[in-house]
Coordinates of C-alpha atoms in Angstrom, one line a residue:
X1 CA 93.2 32.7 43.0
X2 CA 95.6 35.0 41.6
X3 CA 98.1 36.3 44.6
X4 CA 100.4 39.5 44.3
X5 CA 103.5 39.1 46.2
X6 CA 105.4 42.1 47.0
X7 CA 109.0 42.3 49.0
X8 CA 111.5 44.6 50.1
X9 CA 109.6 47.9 50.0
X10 CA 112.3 49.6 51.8
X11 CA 110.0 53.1 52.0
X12 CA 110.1 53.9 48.4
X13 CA 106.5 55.1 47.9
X14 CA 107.1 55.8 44.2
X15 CA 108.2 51.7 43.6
X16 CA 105.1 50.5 45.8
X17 CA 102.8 52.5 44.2
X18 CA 104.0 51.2 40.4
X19 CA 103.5 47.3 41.6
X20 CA 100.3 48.2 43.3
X21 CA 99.2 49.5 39.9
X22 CA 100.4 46.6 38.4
X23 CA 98.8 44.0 41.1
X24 CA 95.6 46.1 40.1
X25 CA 95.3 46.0 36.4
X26 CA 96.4 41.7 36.5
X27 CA 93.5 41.4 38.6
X28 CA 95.2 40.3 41.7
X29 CA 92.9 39.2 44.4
X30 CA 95.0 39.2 47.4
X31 CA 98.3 40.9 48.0
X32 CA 101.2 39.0 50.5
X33 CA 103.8 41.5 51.1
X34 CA 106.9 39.8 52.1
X35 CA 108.7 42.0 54.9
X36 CA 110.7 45.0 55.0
X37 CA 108.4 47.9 54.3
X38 CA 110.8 50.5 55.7
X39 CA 114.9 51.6 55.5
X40 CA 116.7 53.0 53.0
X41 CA 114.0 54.7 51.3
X42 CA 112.6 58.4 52.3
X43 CA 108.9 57.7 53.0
X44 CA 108.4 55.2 55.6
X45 CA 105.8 56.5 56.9
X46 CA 103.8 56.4 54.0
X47 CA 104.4 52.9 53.4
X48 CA 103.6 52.1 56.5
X49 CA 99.9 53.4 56.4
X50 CA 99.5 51.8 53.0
X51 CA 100.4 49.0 53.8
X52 CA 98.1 48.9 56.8
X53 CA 95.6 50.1 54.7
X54 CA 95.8 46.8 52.5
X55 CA 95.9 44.7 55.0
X56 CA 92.8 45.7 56.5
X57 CA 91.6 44.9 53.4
X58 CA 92.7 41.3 53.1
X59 CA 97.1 41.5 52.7
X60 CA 98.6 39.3 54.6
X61 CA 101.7 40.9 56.0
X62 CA 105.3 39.6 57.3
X63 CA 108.1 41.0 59.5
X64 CA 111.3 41.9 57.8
X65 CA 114.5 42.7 58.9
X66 CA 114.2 46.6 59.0
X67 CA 110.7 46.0 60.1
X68 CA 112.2 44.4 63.4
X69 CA 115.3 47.2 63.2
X70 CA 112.6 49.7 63.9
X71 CA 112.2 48.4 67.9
X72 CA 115.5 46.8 68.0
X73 CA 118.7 48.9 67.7
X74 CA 120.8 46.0 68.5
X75 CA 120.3 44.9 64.6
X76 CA 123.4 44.5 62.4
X77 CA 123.4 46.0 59.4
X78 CA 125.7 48.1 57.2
X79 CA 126.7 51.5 58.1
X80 CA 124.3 52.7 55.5
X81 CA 121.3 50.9 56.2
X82 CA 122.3 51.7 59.9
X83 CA 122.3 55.7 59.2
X84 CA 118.9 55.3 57.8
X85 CA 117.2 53.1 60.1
X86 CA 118.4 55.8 62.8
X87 CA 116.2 58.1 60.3
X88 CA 113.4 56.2 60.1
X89 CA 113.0 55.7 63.5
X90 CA 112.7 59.3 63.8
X91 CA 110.3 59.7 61.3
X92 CA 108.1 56.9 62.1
X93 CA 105.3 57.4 64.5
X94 CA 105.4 55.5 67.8
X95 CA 102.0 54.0 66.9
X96 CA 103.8 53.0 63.0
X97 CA 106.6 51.3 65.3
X98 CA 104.5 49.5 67.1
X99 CA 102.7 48.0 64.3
X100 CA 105.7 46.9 62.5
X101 CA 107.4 45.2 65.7
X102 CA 103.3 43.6 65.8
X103 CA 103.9 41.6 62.5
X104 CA 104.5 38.0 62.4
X105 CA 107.6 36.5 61.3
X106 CA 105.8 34.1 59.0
X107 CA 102.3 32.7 57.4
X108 CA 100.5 29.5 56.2
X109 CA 98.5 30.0 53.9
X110 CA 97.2 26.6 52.5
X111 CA 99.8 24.7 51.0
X112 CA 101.8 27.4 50.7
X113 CA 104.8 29.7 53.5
X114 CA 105.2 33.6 53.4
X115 CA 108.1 34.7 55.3
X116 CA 111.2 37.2 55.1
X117 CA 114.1 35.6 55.2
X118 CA 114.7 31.5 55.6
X119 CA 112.8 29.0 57.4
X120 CA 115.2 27.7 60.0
X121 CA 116.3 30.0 62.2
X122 CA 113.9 33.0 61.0
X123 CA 115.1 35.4 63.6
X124 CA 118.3 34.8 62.1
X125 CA 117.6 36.9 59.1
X126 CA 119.3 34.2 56.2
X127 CA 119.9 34.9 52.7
X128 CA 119.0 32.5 50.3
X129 CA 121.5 32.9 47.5
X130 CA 122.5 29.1 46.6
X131 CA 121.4 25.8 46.5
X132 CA 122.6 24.8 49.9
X133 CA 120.9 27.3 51.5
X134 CA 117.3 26.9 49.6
X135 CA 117.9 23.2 50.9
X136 CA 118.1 24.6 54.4
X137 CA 115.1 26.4 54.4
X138 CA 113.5 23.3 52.3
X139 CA 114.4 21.2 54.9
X140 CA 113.1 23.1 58.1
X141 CA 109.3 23.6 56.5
X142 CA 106.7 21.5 55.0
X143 CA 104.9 24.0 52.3
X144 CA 104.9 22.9 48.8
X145 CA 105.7 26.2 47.7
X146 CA 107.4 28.6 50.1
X147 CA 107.8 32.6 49.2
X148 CA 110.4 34.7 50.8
X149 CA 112.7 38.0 50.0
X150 CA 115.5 39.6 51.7
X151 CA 118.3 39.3 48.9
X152 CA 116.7 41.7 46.4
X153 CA 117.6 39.5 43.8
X154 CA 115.2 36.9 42.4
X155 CA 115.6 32.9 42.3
X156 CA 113.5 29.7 42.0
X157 CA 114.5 26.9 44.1
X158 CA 112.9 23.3 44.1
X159 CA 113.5 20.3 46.0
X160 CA 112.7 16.9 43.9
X161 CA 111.5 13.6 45.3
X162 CA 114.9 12.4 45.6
X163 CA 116.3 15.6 47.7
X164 CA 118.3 17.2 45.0
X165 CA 117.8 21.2 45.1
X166 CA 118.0 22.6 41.9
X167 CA 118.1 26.6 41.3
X168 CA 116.7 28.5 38.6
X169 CA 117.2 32.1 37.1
X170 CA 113.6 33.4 36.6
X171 CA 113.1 34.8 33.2
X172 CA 110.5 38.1 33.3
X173 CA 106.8 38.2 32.6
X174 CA 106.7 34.6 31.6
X175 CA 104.4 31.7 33.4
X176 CA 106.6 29.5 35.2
X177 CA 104.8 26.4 36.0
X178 CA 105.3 24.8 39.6
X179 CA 105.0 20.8 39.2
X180 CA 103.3 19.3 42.2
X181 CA 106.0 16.6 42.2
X182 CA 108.2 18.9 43.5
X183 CA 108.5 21.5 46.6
X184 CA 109.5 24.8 45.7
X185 CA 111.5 28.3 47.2
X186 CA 110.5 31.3 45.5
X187 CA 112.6 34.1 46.4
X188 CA 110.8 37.5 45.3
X189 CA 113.1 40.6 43.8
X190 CA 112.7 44.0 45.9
X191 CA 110.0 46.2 45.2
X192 CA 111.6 49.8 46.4
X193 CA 115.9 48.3 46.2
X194 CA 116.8 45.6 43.6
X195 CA 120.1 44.6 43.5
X196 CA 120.0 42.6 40.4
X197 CA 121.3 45.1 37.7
X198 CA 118.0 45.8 36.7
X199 CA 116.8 49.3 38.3
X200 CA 113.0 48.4 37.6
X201 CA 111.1 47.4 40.6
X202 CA 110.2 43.5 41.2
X203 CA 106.3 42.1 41.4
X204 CA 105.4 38.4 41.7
X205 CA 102.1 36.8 40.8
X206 CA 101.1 33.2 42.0
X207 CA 98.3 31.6 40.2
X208 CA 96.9 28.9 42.9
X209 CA 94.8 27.1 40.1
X210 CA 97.4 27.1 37.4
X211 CA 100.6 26.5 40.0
X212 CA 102.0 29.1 38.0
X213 CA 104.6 32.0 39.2
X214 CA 105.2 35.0 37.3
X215 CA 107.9 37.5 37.8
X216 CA 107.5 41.2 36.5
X217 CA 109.6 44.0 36.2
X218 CA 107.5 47.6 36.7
X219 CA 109.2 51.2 35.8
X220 CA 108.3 54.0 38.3
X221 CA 109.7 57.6 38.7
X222 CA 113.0 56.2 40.0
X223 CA 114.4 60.5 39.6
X224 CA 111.6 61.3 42.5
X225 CA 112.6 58.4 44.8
X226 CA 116.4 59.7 44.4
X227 CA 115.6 63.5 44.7
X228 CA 113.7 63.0 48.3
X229 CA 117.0 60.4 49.3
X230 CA 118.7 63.5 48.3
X231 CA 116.7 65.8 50.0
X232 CA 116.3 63.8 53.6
X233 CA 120.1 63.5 53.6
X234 CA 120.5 59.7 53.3
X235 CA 123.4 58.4 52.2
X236 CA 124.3 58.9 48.7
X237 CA 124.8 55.4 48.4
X238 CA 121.2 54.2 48.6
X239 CA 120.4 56.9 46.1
X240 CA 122.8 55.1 43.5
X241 CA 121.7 51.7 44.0
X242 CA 118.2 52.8 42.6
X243 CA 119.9 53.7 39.9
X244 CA 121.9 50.9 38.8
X245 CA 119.7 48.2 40.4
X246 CA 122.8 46.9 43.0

């Protein structure tokens, strides 16, 4: 089975749209979309009744971060992601809000996790941006292959028989094979906000026969996404980070 895996939407209709496209012409016959459909971006709503959509087809669908912001106020986050969850809120239906609070924090899927953030403390909302910390979520599940987001950037950990974590730097669009001697973290890039100075957004795909993870890079209208930012009011910042991918 070839599986799409999708994070980090952040209500950019535009980016979604693009990696759907892409999930489409690879042939993808299930999509897992990894949390955080909404904030920042300037269609939320949108991307909440796509993604609904899929789902009733057969996507399996996790809680993020903004996800959860969207019921709970109490959430910390940067004064710019704070400005426009208070904006989402306000354009999201109650029946959208409900929905995203509804999601679960994480999946098993065979031998393999789907979740937002990292495996330990989940509510906790971790990055996983070293060794140490792929280690901690290694440690707190049992999947051979685990798939998260939440850092925008993409990273392969894996965990050998002998406990030593070792972290990779994905290379685009080529077939990374996944030993079964090992265990492994894949941290997905962001569809609708990378942060990796590359502006494109991020698709994985998961071949379950092969054990093989690709990462992609799609191009969308990123000047649309920027001119409704512009024109909701968000702040400027968000605007610029689809730009210059951080």
């Amino acid at each position: 089975m070839l599986i799409a895996l999708l994070s980090d939407i952040h209500a950019n209709r535009e980016a979604f749209e693009a990696c759907l496209a892409v999930a489409d012409r690879f042939g993808a016959e299930r999509l897992v979309i990894l949390g955080d459909i909404v904030g920042y971006g300037p269609d939320p709503e949108w991307c909440v009744d796509r993604t609904r959509a899929l789902q009733a087809e057969g996507a399996l669908v996790i809680r993020g971060n903004h996800d959860q912001a969207c019921k709970d106020a109490s959430q910390t986050m940067t004064d710019a992601a704070r400005r426009a969850m208070d904006w989402t809120r306000n354009q999201l239906s109650e029946d959208a809000r409900r929905y995203l609070g509804s999601l679960p924090m994480s999946l098993v899927d065979d031998d393999r996790l789907y979740i937002h953030a990292e495996a330990s403390e989940p509510g906790r909302w971790r990055y996983v941006l070293s060794a140490d910390e792929a280690a901690r979520h290694l440690g707190a599940c049992t999947a051979t292959v685990s798939f998260c987001g939440h850092t925008h950037r993409p990273a392969l950990y894996s965990l050998s028989s002998t406990g030593k974590v070792t972290q990779f730097t994905p290379c685009s669009d080529q077939a990374i094979p996944l030993s079964a001697s090992r265990r492994w973290l894949a941290v997905m890039g962001a569809v609708g906000q990378p942060r990796d100075d590359n502006s494109k957004a991020a698709i994985g795909l998961y071949d379950t026969g092969a054990r093989a993870l690709r990462y992609l890079r799609v191009s969308y209208d990123i000047d649309k996404t920027v001119g409704k930012i512009h024109a909701a009011c968000l702040p400027e910042s968000l605007a610029g980070r689809l730009v210059t991918g951080r």
